[in-house]
Amino acid sequence: MADQNAMSSTSNSSSSGLVMGNPIQRFLSATEIDTRLLGMLGALLLIWIGFHFMSGGLFMTPRNLWNLSVQTASISIMATGMVLVIVTRNIDLSVGSLLGVLAMVMGVTQTEYLPALLGFGHPLIWVITLAVGLACGVAIGALQGSIIAYLKVPAFIVTLGGYLVWRGAAWWVTSGRTVAPLDTNFRLMGGGPEGAVGYSVSWILAIVACLAIGAYLIYARQQRRRFNFPQRPVWAEGVLAILGCGSVIGAVTVFNAYPWPIRIAENYANANNIPVPEGGLFISHGIAIPVLIAIGAGVVMTFIATRTRFGRYVFAMGGSPEAAELAGINTRWVTVKIFMLMGALCAIAASISSARLNAATNAMGTLDELYVIAAAVIGGTSLSGGVGTIVGAMIGALVMQSLQSGMVLMGLDSPLQSIVVGIVLVVAVWLDTLYRNRGQ
């Protein structure tokens, strides 16, 4: 017994010495930062720095970063739902076409039907339009999910059929014509000078976010103490708070540094009797409304995935569908709910995309399914099922959109852009395979 205790103490001291001797490993162990997430953030930073130099200093400017955040919003929203789909070993190839048909339905609803009933400019038009889009998205998701779950048709085939059906339905709604302009209030969901919250509100939201980060860290520490889980060192909690709040403050600083266009600012000043300084009137955009919607969707989806029974069922199904059924989980109904949720997220993304263009077109959502799947996979969602994070998928969407934005600034042709995106997707899956093999 004494020998065993001596051996145990020797092994413990050697392992602690290994941690103590490696500052990076000690830091990551104390803060419990996900190394995979940290690697994605490092890759994103390298992409930004590389494109900034290759584009002649145009990439990391407030204007481009603000536009990049708006462009990423719709893809990141759909990517949060794609995580749950892929975690359960399914796939959804119809999200791009579904976005297109929902955008067209909402466009017709707010330009033709509701004005005839309520009158042009009615304040409830955008609310009813969004409700109609959500209802249609949930209904389509329920249809596809029911075929997959109850008729046992593979998700690949069902959603591939949906890719063709809903793209044709988008054309059929208006016989191919573009629907524009959209309701004034509805357009606010697309960003732009009026579709942002401005300087003061942005800083108020930043303060609220920092307080929320601090409150969450305190709550998590209390929960660990309550259930006798190991506690993080106090300095590690402080580092996490500084990193989180620093990221929020940095992002808001960049958003507020992007001003309204000169002409729009002058028109606003003239309409409100505001004197225009000699150097021009500086009015900050602040955080764009679609970015706030995307952040809200990410928070809600993270809560659903990690804090609800439904989320636990989803990951249990992804780990072992047979074991989940033996445990009493109604896997068919869970599958239907996943695709219903995916349809609702597509409706939100469709509202942002159409509002940003101030039109609903037949080309809307083309190839979005590839970007959404790529974002989820790059964000760490395993195609083998059972593994994935919402935050990772949203960072993956930002990586994909950063690549596209950087290549546009460099003037690369569209075929070459597709080649780069395809290579990045293959490399991401390869790295995921290596990561999983090393973990095993």
Short mmCIF file of C-alpha atoms in Angstrom, two decimals:
data_model
loop_
_atom_site.label_atom_id
_atom_site.label_comp_id
_atom_site.label_asym_id
_atom_site.label_seq_id
_atom_site.Cartn_x
_atom_site.Cartn_y
_atom_site.Cartn_z
CA MET A 1 0.00 0.00 0.00
CA ALA A 2 2.85 2.35 0.82
CA ASP A 3 4.49 1.54 -2.48
CA GLN A 4 1.25 2.28 -4.33
CA ASN A 5 0.89 5.60 -2.51
CA ALA A 6 4.46 6.47 -3.36
CA MET A 7 3.91 5.59 -7.01
CA SER A 8 0.69 7.61 -7.07
CA SER A 9 2.31 10.65 -5.52
CA THR A 10 5.24 10.33 -7.92
CA SER A 11 2.93 10.21 -10.96
CA ASN A 12 0.88 13.14 -9.69
CA SER A 13 3.95 15.24 -9.05
CA SER A 14 5.35 14.39 -12.46
CA SER A 15 2.09 15.30 -14.23
CA SER A 16 1.78 18.54 -12.27
CA GLY A 17 5.36 19.29 -13.09
CA LEU A 18 4.59 18.81 -16.77
CA VAL A 19 1.77 21.33 -16.52
CA MET A 20 3.86 23.70 -14.46
CA GLY A 21 6.71 23.42 -16.94
CA ASN A 22 4.56 24.36 -19.95
CA PRO A 23 3.06 27.86 -19.55
CA ILE A 24 0.79 27.53 -22.59
CA GLN A 25 -0.59 24.19 -21.46
CA ARG A 26 -1.03 25.54 -17.94
CA PHE A 27 -2.88 28.60 -19.24
CA LEU A 28 -5.23 26.56 -21.46
CA SER A 29 -5.87 24.08 -18.66
CA ALA A 30 -6.67 26.80 -16.13
CA THR A 31 -8.93 28.85 -18.41
CA GLU A 32 -10.49 25.75 -20.06
CA ILE A 33 -10.41 27.47 -23.45
CA ASP A 34 -11.35 25.14 -26.29
CA THR A 35 -8.14 24.65 -28.28
CA ARG A 36 -10.10 23.94 -31.43
CA LEU A 37 -12.03 27.20 -31.10
CA LEU A 38 -8.79 29.02 -30.36
CA GLY A 39 -7.27 27.54 -33.51
CA MET A 40 -10.20 28.78 -35.61
CA LEU A 41 -9.83 32.27 -34.19
CA GLY A 42 -6.11 32.18 -34.95
CA ALA A 43 -6.80 31.08 -38.52
CA LEU A 44 -9.40 33.85 -38.89
CA LEU A 45 -6.89 36.43 -37.68
CA LEU A 46 -4.28 35.18 -40.16
CA ILE A 47 -6.84 35.38 -42.97
CA TRP A 48 -7.68 38.97 -42.04
CA ILE A 49 -4.05 40.04 -41.81
CA GLY A 50 -3.16 38.29 -45.07
CA PHE A 51 -6.02 39.84 -47.02
CA HIS A 52 -5.32 43.24 -45.46
CA PHE A 53 -1.82 43.29 -46.92
CA MET A 54 -2.77 41.67 -50.24
CA SER A 55 -5.66 44.13 -50.76
CA GLY A 56 -3.51 47.17 -50.12
CA GLY A 57 -4.89 47.88 -46.66
CA LEU A 58 -8.58 47.69 -47.58
CA PHE A 59 -9.68 44.62 -45.63
CA MET A 60 -9.28 45.56 -41.95
CA THR A 61 -11.05 48.90 -42.28
CA PRO A 62 -14.22 49.85 -40.36
CA ARG A 63 -16.20 49.98 -43.59
CA ASN A 64 -15.22 46.50 -44.78
CA LEU A 65 -15.52 44.87 -41.35
CA TRP A 66 -18.96 46.41 -40.85
CA ASN A 67 -20.12 45.15 -44.24
CA LEU A 68 -18.51 41.77 -43.52
CA SER A 69 -20.54 41.41 -40.33
CA VAL A 70 -23.77 42.17 -42.21
CA GLN A 71 -22.92 39.77 -45.03
CA THR A 72 -22.19 37.00 -42.54
CA ALA A 73 -25.47 37.36 -40.63
CA SER A 74 -27.77 35.23 -42.81
CA ILE A 75 -25.24 32.43 -43.32
CA SER A 76 -24.38 32.27 -39.62
CA ILE A 77 -28.07 32.09 -38.65
CA MET A 78 -28.66 29.10 -40.92
CA ALA A 79 -25.37 27.52 -39.82
CA THR A 80 -26.63 27.38 -36.21
CA GLY A 81 -29.47 25.14 -37.36
CA MET A 82 -27.23 23.11 -39.66
CA VAL A 83 -25.16 22.13 -36.61
CA LEU A 84 -28.12 20.25 -35.13
CA VAL A 85 -28.93 18.67 -38.49
CA ILE A 86 -25.39 17.36 -39.01
CA VAL A 87 -24.99 16.33 -35.36
CA THR A 88 -27.85 13.85 -35.90
CA ARG A 89 -26.02 12.45 -38.97
CA ASN A 90 -28.39 14.13 -41.41
CA ILE A 91 -27.83 16.87 -44.00
CA ASP A 92 -29.96 19.65 -45.46
CA LEU A 93 -29.15 20.61 -49.05
CA SER A 94 -32.32 22.67 -49.47
CA VAL A 95 -31.55 25.65 -47.21
CA GLY A 96 -30.50 27.93 -50.08
CA SER A 97 -33.60 27.17 -52.13
CA LEU A 98 -35.74 27.39 -49.01
CA LEU A 99 -34.34 30.85 -48.33
CA GLY A 100 -35.21 31.84 -51.90
CA VAL A 101 -38.82 30.69 -51.81
CA LEU A 102 -39.43 32.15 -48.34
CA ALA A 103 -37.96 35.50 -49.42
CA MET A 104 -40.27 35.48 -52.43
CA VAL A 105 -43.33 34.58 -50.32
CA MET A 106 -42.56 37.36 -47.84
CA GLY A 107 -41.90 39.78 -50.68
CA VAL A 108 -45.29 39.12 -52.30
CA THR A 109 -47.02 39.22 -48.93
CA GLN A 110 -45.78 42.71 -48.05
CA THR A 111 -46.03 44.27 -51.50
CA GLU A 112 -49.30 42.86 -52.87
CA TYR A 113 -51.55 41.21 -50.28
CA LEU A 114 -51.08 43.18 -47.06
CA PRO A 115 -51.21 46.67 -48.64
CA ALA A 116 -54.55 45.75 -50.18
CA LEU A 117 -55.87 44.74 -46.75
CA LEU A 118 -54.13 47.20 -44.41
CA GLY A 119 -52.96 49.98 -46.69
CA PHE A 120 -49.45 51.01 -47.68
CA GLY A 121 -47.06 51.84 -44.85
CA HIS A 122 -49.09 50.13 -42.12
CA PRO A 123 -46.81 49.50 -39.10
CA LEU A 124 -47.87 45.85 -38.78
CA ILE A 125 -46.95 44.87 -42.33
CA TRP A 126 -43.42 43.78 -41.43
CA VAL A 127 -44.64 41.84 -38.38
CA ILE A 128 -47.27 39.90 -40.32
CA THR A 129 -44.82 39.33 -43.18
CA LEU A 130 -42.22 37.84 -40.86
CA ALA A 131 -44.88 35.69 -39.19
CA VAL A 132 -45.98 34.36 -42.58
CA GLY A 133 -42.38 33.57 -43.49
CA LEU A 134 -41.78 31.76 -40.19
CA ALA A 135 -45.00 29.76 -40.56
CA CYS A 136 -44.10 28.69 -44.12
CA GLY A 137 -40.54 27.82 -43.09
CA VAL A 138 -41.70 25.69 -40.17
CA ALA A 139 -44.31 23.97 -42.36
CA ILE A 140 -41.76 23.12 -45.06
CA GLY A 141 -39.30 21.91 -42.44
CA ALA A 142 -41.99 19.73 -40.87
CA LEU A 143 -42.80 18.25 -44.29
CA GLN A 144 -39.19 17.38 -45.06
CA GLY A 145 -38.53 16.16 -41.52
CA SER A 146 -41.61 13.91 -41.56
CA ILE A 147 -40.55 12.29 -44.82
CA ILE A 148 -37.09 11.66 -43.38
CA ALA A 149 -38.25 10.44 -39.97
CA TYR A 150 -41.43 8.49 -40.74
CA LEU A 151 -41.02 7.40 -44.36
CA LYS A 152 -37.32 6.58 -43.79
CA VAL A 153 -36.17 8.38 -46.94
CA PRO A 154 -32.52 9.49 -46.50
CA ALA A 155 -32.11 13.15 -45.66
CA PHE A 156 -29.68 13.58 -48.55
CA ILE A 157 -32.36 12.55 -51.07
CA VAL A 158 -35.22 14.46 -49.42
CA THR A 159 -33.32 17.72 -49.17
CA LEU A 160 -31.81 17.28 -52.63
CA GLY A 161 -35.36 17.02 -53.92
CA GLY A 162 -36.21 20.08 -51.82
CA TYR A 163 -33.27 21.91 -53.38
CA LEU A 164 -34.96 21.50 -56.78
CA VAL A 165 -38.58 21.83 -55.66
CA TRP A 166 -38.24 25.03 -53.64
CA ARG A 167 -36.02 26.71 -56.23
CA GLY A 168 -38.74 26.05 -58.81
CA ALA A 169 -41.42 27.19 -56.36
CA ALA A 170 -39.58 30.49 -55.86
CA TRP A 171 -39.89 31.12 -59.59
CA TRP A 172 -43.49 29.94 -59.67
CA VAL A 173 -44.65 32.40 -56.98
CA THR A 174 -44.10 35.40 -59.27
CA SER A 175 -43.39 33.74 -62.64
CA GLY A 176 -39.77 34.83 -62.41
CA ARG A 177 -40.17 38.55 -61.75
CA THR A 178 -38.35 40.48 -59.04
CA VAL A 179 -40.45 41.81 -56.15
CA ALA A 180 -39.46 45.33 -55.03
CA PRO A 181 -39.46 47.69 -53.22
CA LEU A 182 -40.14 46.19 -49.81
CA ASP A 183 -41.80 47.69 -46.75
CA THR A 184 -39.82 50.50 -45.10
CA ASN A 185 -39.84 48.93 -41.64
CA PHE A 186 -39.02 45.49 -43.03
CA ARG A 187 -35.92 46.91 -44.74
CA LEU A 188 -34.42 47.81 -41.36
CA MET A 189 -33.59 44.12 -40.86
CA GLY A 190 -31.12 44.35 -43.74
CA GLY A 191 -28.76 46.93 -42.23
CA GLY A 192 -27.73 50.18 -43.89
CA PRO A 193 -27.60 53.64 -42.24
CA GLU A 194 -31.13 53.32 -40.88
CA GLY A 195 -30.79 49.60 -40.16
CA ALA A 196 -28.22 50.14 -37.40
CA VAL A 197 -28.64 51.20 -33.79
CA GLY A 198 -26.17 54.12 -33.78
CA TYR A 199 -23.32 55.23 -31.55
CA SER A 200 -24.97 55.57 -28.13
CA VAL A 201 -27.13 52.45 -28.27
CA SER A 202 -24.13 50.42 -29.44
CA TRP A 203 -22.16 51.40 -26.34
CA ILE A 204 -25.15 50.69 -24.12
CA LEU A 205 -25.39 47.22 -25.64
CA ALA A 206 -21.64 46.77 -25.12
CA ILE A 207 -22.01 47.59 -21.41
CA VAL A 208 -24.93 45.17 -21.11
CA ALA A 209 -22.91 42.46 -22.86
CA CYS A 210 -19.93 42.96 -20.54
CA LEU A 211 -22.20 42.80 -17.50
CA ALA A 212 -23.76 39.62 -18.88
CA ILE A 213 -20.31 38.06 -19.35
CA GLY A 214 -19.41 38.87 -15.75
CA ALA A 215 -22.73 37.58 -14.44
CA TYR A 216 -22.35 34.34 -16.40
CA LEU A 217 -18.85 33.72 -15.03
CA ILE A 218 -20.08 34.32 -11.46
CA TYR A 219 -23.08 32.04 -12.01
CA ALA A 220 -20.91 29.30 -13.50
CA ARG A 221 -18.51 29.52 -10.55
CA GLN A 222 -21.40 29.23 -8.08
CA GLN A 223 -22.78 26.21 -9.93
CA ARG A 224 -19.37 24.52 -9.84
CA ARG A 225 -19.16 25.12 -6.09
CA ARG A 226 -22.69 23.86 -5.62
CA PHE A 227 -22.01 20.52 -7.31
CA ASN A 228 -18.41 20.19 -6.01
CA PHE A 229 -16.87 20.55 -9.47
CA PRO A 230 -13.25 21.76 -9.81
CA GLN A 231 -12.98 25.55 -9.74
CA ARG A 232 -11.03 27.64 -12.19
CA PRO A 233 -8.37 29.89 -10.60
CA VAL A 234 -9.53 33.43 -9.93
CA TRP A 235 -6.94 34.81 -12.33
CA ALA A 236 -8.30 32.51 -15.07
CA GLU A 237 -11.80 33.88 -14.51
CA GLY A 238 -10.37 37.38 -14.78
CA VAL A 239 -8.61 36.53 -18.04
CA LEU A 240 -11.83 35.17 -19.53
CA ALA A 241 -13.70 38.31 -18.47
CA ILE A 242 -11.02 40.55 -19.98
CA LEU A 243 -10.97 38.58 -23.24
CA GLY A 244 -14.76 38.59 -23.54
CA CYS A 245 -15.26 42.24 -22.67
CA GLY A 246 -12.26 43.26 -24.76
CA SER A 247 -13.72 41.53 -27.81
CA VAL A 248 -17.07 43.27 -27.31
CA ILE A 249 -15.50 46.70 -26.81
CA GLY A 250 -13.21 46.22 -29.82
CA ALA A 251 -16.08 45.21 -32.08
CA VAL A 252 -18.25 48.16 -31.01
CA THR A 253 -15.31 50.53 -31.49
CA VAL A 254 -14.92 49.32 -35.09
CA PHE A 255 -18.65 49.53 -35.80
CA ASN A 256 -18.86 53.06 -34.43
CA ALA A 257 -15.85 54.13 -36.50
CA TYR A 258 -17.79 53.54 -39.74
CA PRO A 259 -19.76 56.73 -40.59
CA TRP A 260 -22.82 57.26 -42.72
CA PRO A 261 -22.12 58.17 -46.36
CA ILE A 262 -21.55 61.93 -46.77
CA ARG A 263 -24.65 62.56 -48.88
CA ILE A 264 -26.97 60.64 -46.56
CA ALA A 265 -25.55 62.43 -43.52
CA GLU A 266 -26.09 65.81 -45.19
CA ASN A 267 -29.69 64.98 -46.08
CA TYR A 268 -30.31 63.87 -42.50
CA ALA A 269 -28.80 67.09 -41.18
CA ASN A 270 -30.89 69.25 -43.50
CA ALA A 271 -34.08 67.39 -42.59
CA ASN A 272 -33.44 67.85 -38.86
CA ASN A 273 -31.95 71.39 -38.98
CA ILE A 274 -28.53 70.20 -37.83
CA PRO A 275 -25.59 72.42 -38.82
CA VAL A 276 -23.02 70.63 -40.97
CA PRO A 277 -19.38 71.21 -39.91
CA GLU A 278 -16.83 72.24 -42.50
CA GLY A 279 -15.26 68.76 -42.57
CA GLY A 280 -18.63 67.03 -42.89
CA LEU A 281 -21.05 65.50 -40.40
CA PHE A 282 -19.84 62.29 -38.76
CA ILE A 283 -22.70 59.94 -37.82
CA SER A 284 -21.74 56.45 -36.71
CA HIS A 285 -23.55 53.41 -38.02
CA GLY A 286 -23.08 51.45 -34.82
CA ILE A 287 -24.08 47.79 -34.66
CA ALA A 288 -26.20 46.65 -37.60
CA ILE A 289 -29.61 45.17 -36.81
CA PRO A 290 -28.93 41.94 -38.78
CA VAL A 291 -25.81 41.42 -36.65
CA LEU A 292 -27.90 41.76 -33.50
CA ILE A 293 -30.41 39.27 -34.93
CA ALA A 294 -27.60 36.82 -35.68
CA ILE A 295 -26.14 37.20 -32.18
CA GLY A 296 -29.59 36.67 -30.69
CA ALA A 297 -30.10 33.55 -32.80
CA GLY A 298 -26.70 32.26 -31.69
CA VAL A 299 -27.50 32.80 -28.01
CA VAL A 300 -30.91 31.12 -28.29
CA MET A 301 -29.55 28.18 -30.29
CA THR A 302 -26.68 27.73 -27.82
CA PHE A 303 -29.19 27.61 -24.98
CA ILE A 304 -31.33 25.09 -26.87
CA ALA A 305 -28.35 22.89 -27.70
CA THR A 306 -26.75 22.90 -24.25
CA ARG A 307 -29.44 23.65 -21.68
CA THR A 308 -32.61 21.90 -22.86
CA ARG A 309 -33.82 18.33 -22.98
CA PHE A 310 -34.29 18.66 -26.73
CA GLY A 311 -30.61 19.59 -27.14
CA ARG A 312 -29.50 16.60 -25.07
CA TYR A 313 -31.68 14.35 -27.21
CA VAL A 314 -30.12 15.75 -30.37
CA PHE A 315 -26.56 15.00 -29.27
CA ALA A 316 -27.59 11.61 -27.90
CA MET A 317 -29.04 10.70 -31.29
CA GLY A 318 -25.84 11.83 -32.97
CA GLY A 319 -23.70 9.75 -30.65
CA SER A 320 -25.73 6.56 -31.12
CA PRO A 321 -29.22 6.56 -32.69
CA GLU A 322 -29.86 2.99 -31.58
CA ALA A 323 -28.94 3.69 -27.97
CA ALA A 324 -31.09 6.84 -28.03
CA GLU A 325 -34.12 4.83 -29.11
CA LEU A 326 -33.46 2.19 -26.46
CA ALA A 327 -33.26 5.00 -23.89
CA GLY A 328 -36.82 6.01 -24.76
CA ILE A 329 -36.10 9.04 -26.94
CA ASN A 330 -38.67 9.61 -29.69
CA THR A 331 -36.01 10.03 -32.37
CA ARG A 332 -38.55 10.51 -35.15
CA TRP A 333 -40.24 13.48 -33.50
CA VAL A 334 -36.87 14.98 -32.57
CA THR A 335 -35.81 14.75 -36.23
CA VAL A 336 -39.00 16.52 -37.34
CA LYS A 337 -38.43 19.30 -34.80
CA ILE A 338 -34.84 19.77 -35.98
CA PHE A 339 -35.98 20.40 -39.55
CA MET A 340 -38.82 22.63 -38.35
CA LEU A 341 -36.26 24.70 -36.48
CA MET A 342 -34.07 24.77 -39.59
CA GLY A 343 -37.03 26.08 -41.61
CA ALA A 344 -37.66 28.88 -39.07
CA LEU A 345 -34.00 29.92 -39.19
CA CYS A 346 -34.13 29.97 -43.00
CA ALA A 347 -37.11 32.33 -42.78
CA ILE A 348 -35.15 34.72 -40.54
CA ALA A 349 -32.16 34.54 -42.90
CA ALA A 350 -34.47 35.16 -45.87
CA SER A 351 -35.88 38.30 -44.24
CA ILE A 352 -32.36 39.65 -43.69
CA SER A 353 -31.18 38.84 -47.22
CA SER A 354 -34.22 40.33 -48.95
CA ALA A 355 -34.30 43.39 -46.67
CA ARG A 356 -30.63 44.03 -47.42
CA LEU A 357 -31.31 43.99 -51.18
CA ASN A 358 -34.69 45.74 -50.83
CA ALA A 359 -35.98 43.08 -53.20
CA ALA A 360 -36.83 39.40 -53.48
CA THR A 361 -35.19 37.78 -56.52
CA ASN A 362 -35.14 34.26 -57.95
CA ALA A 363 -31.36 34.06 -57.58
CA MET A 364 -31.52 34.72 -53.84
CA GLY A 365 -29.95 31.95 -51.76
CA THR A 366 -28.10 30.34 -54.67
CA LEU A 367 -25.25 28.16 -53.32
CA ASP A 368 -26.01 29.26 -49.76
CA GLU A 369 -26.42 25.60 -48.80
CA LEU A 370 -22.75 24.99 -49.59
CA TYR A 371 -21.60 27.96 -47.52
CA VAL A 372 -23.84 26.94 -44.60
CA ILE A 373 -22.59 23.34 -44.58
CA ALA A 374 -19.01 24.52 -44.97
CA ALA A 375 -19.43 26.97 -42.07
CA ALA A 376 -20.73 24.22 -39.80
CA VAL A 377 -17.93 21.81 -40.75
CA ILE A 378 -15.18 24.42 -40.50
CA GLY A 379 -16.65 25.35 -37.10
CA GLY A 380 -15.99 21.84 -35.80
CA THR A 381 -19.25 20.00 -36.50
CA SER A 382 -18.34 16.41 -37.34
CA LEU A 383 -20.01 14.77 -40.33
CA SER A 384 -19.90 11.53 -38.32
CA GLY A 385 -22.42 13.07 -35.90
CA GLY A 386 -22.48 13.74 -32.20
CA VAL A 387 -20.04 16.69 -32.16
CA GLY A 388 -20.63 20.37 -32.89
CA THR A 389 -20.95 23.82 -31.36
CA ILE A 390 -23.09 26.80 -32.29
CA VAL A 391 -20.29 29.31 -31.64
CA GLY A 392 -17.93 27.30 -33.82
CA ALA A 393 -20.41 27.31 -36.71
CA MET A 394 -20.84 31.09 -36.47
CA ILE A 395 -17.07 31.57 -36.51
CA GLY A 396 -16.95 29.20 -39.48
CA ALA A 397 -19.49 31.39 -41.28
CA LEU A 398 -17.28 34.40 -40.58
CA VAL A 399 -14.28 32.52 -41.99
CA MET A 400 -16.17 31.63 -45.18
CA GLN A 401 -17.44 35.17 -45.68
CA SER A 402 -13.99 36.61 -44.92
CA LEU A 403 -12.50 34.46 -47.67
CA GLN A 404 -15.13 35.63 -50.14
CA SER A 405 -14.83 39.29 -49.13
CA GLY A 406 -11.03 39.20 -49.32
CA MET A 407 -11.03 37.61 -52.75
CA VAL A 408 -13.51 40.21 -54.01
CA LEU A 409 -11.25 43.02 -52.75
CA MET A 410 -8.33 41.39 -54.54
CA GLY A 411 -10.33 41.25 -57.78
CA LEU A 412 -10.27 37.47 -58.16
CA ASP A 413 -12.70 35.91 -60.64
CA SER A 414 -15.72 33.95 -59.39
CA PRO A 415 -14.43 30.56 -60.66
CA LEU A 416 -11.22 31.02 -58.68
CA GLN A 417 -13.23 31.98 -55.61
CA SER A 418 -15.18 28.72 -55.90
CA ILE A 419 -11.92 26.78 -56.18
CA VAL A 420 -10.57 28.36 -53.00
CA VAL A 421 -13.79 27.71 -51.06
CA GLY A 422 -13.80 24.08 -52.20
CA ILE A 423 -10.20 23.57 -51.13
CA VAL A 424 -10.86 25.14 -47.74
CA LEU A 425 -13.84 22.83 -47.18
CA VAL A 426 -11.83 19.70 -48.01
CA VAL A 427 -8.95 20.80 -45.78
CA ALA A 428 -11.40 21.52 -42.93
CA VAL A 429 -12.86 17.99 -43.13
CA TRP A 430 -9.34 16.53 -43.28
CA LEU A 431 -8.30 18.46 -40.18
CA ASP A 432 -11.49 17.31 -38.43
CA THR A 433 -10.55 13.71 -39.22
CA LEU A 434 -7.06 14.20 -37.83
CA TYR A 435 -8.46 15.84 -34.70
CA ARG A 436 -10.89 12.99 -34.07
CA ASN A 437 -8.25 10.32 -34.69
CA ARG A 438 -5.89 12.00 -32.25
CA GLY A 439 -8.66 12.19 -29.66
CA GLN A 440 -9.30 8.46 -30.02
#
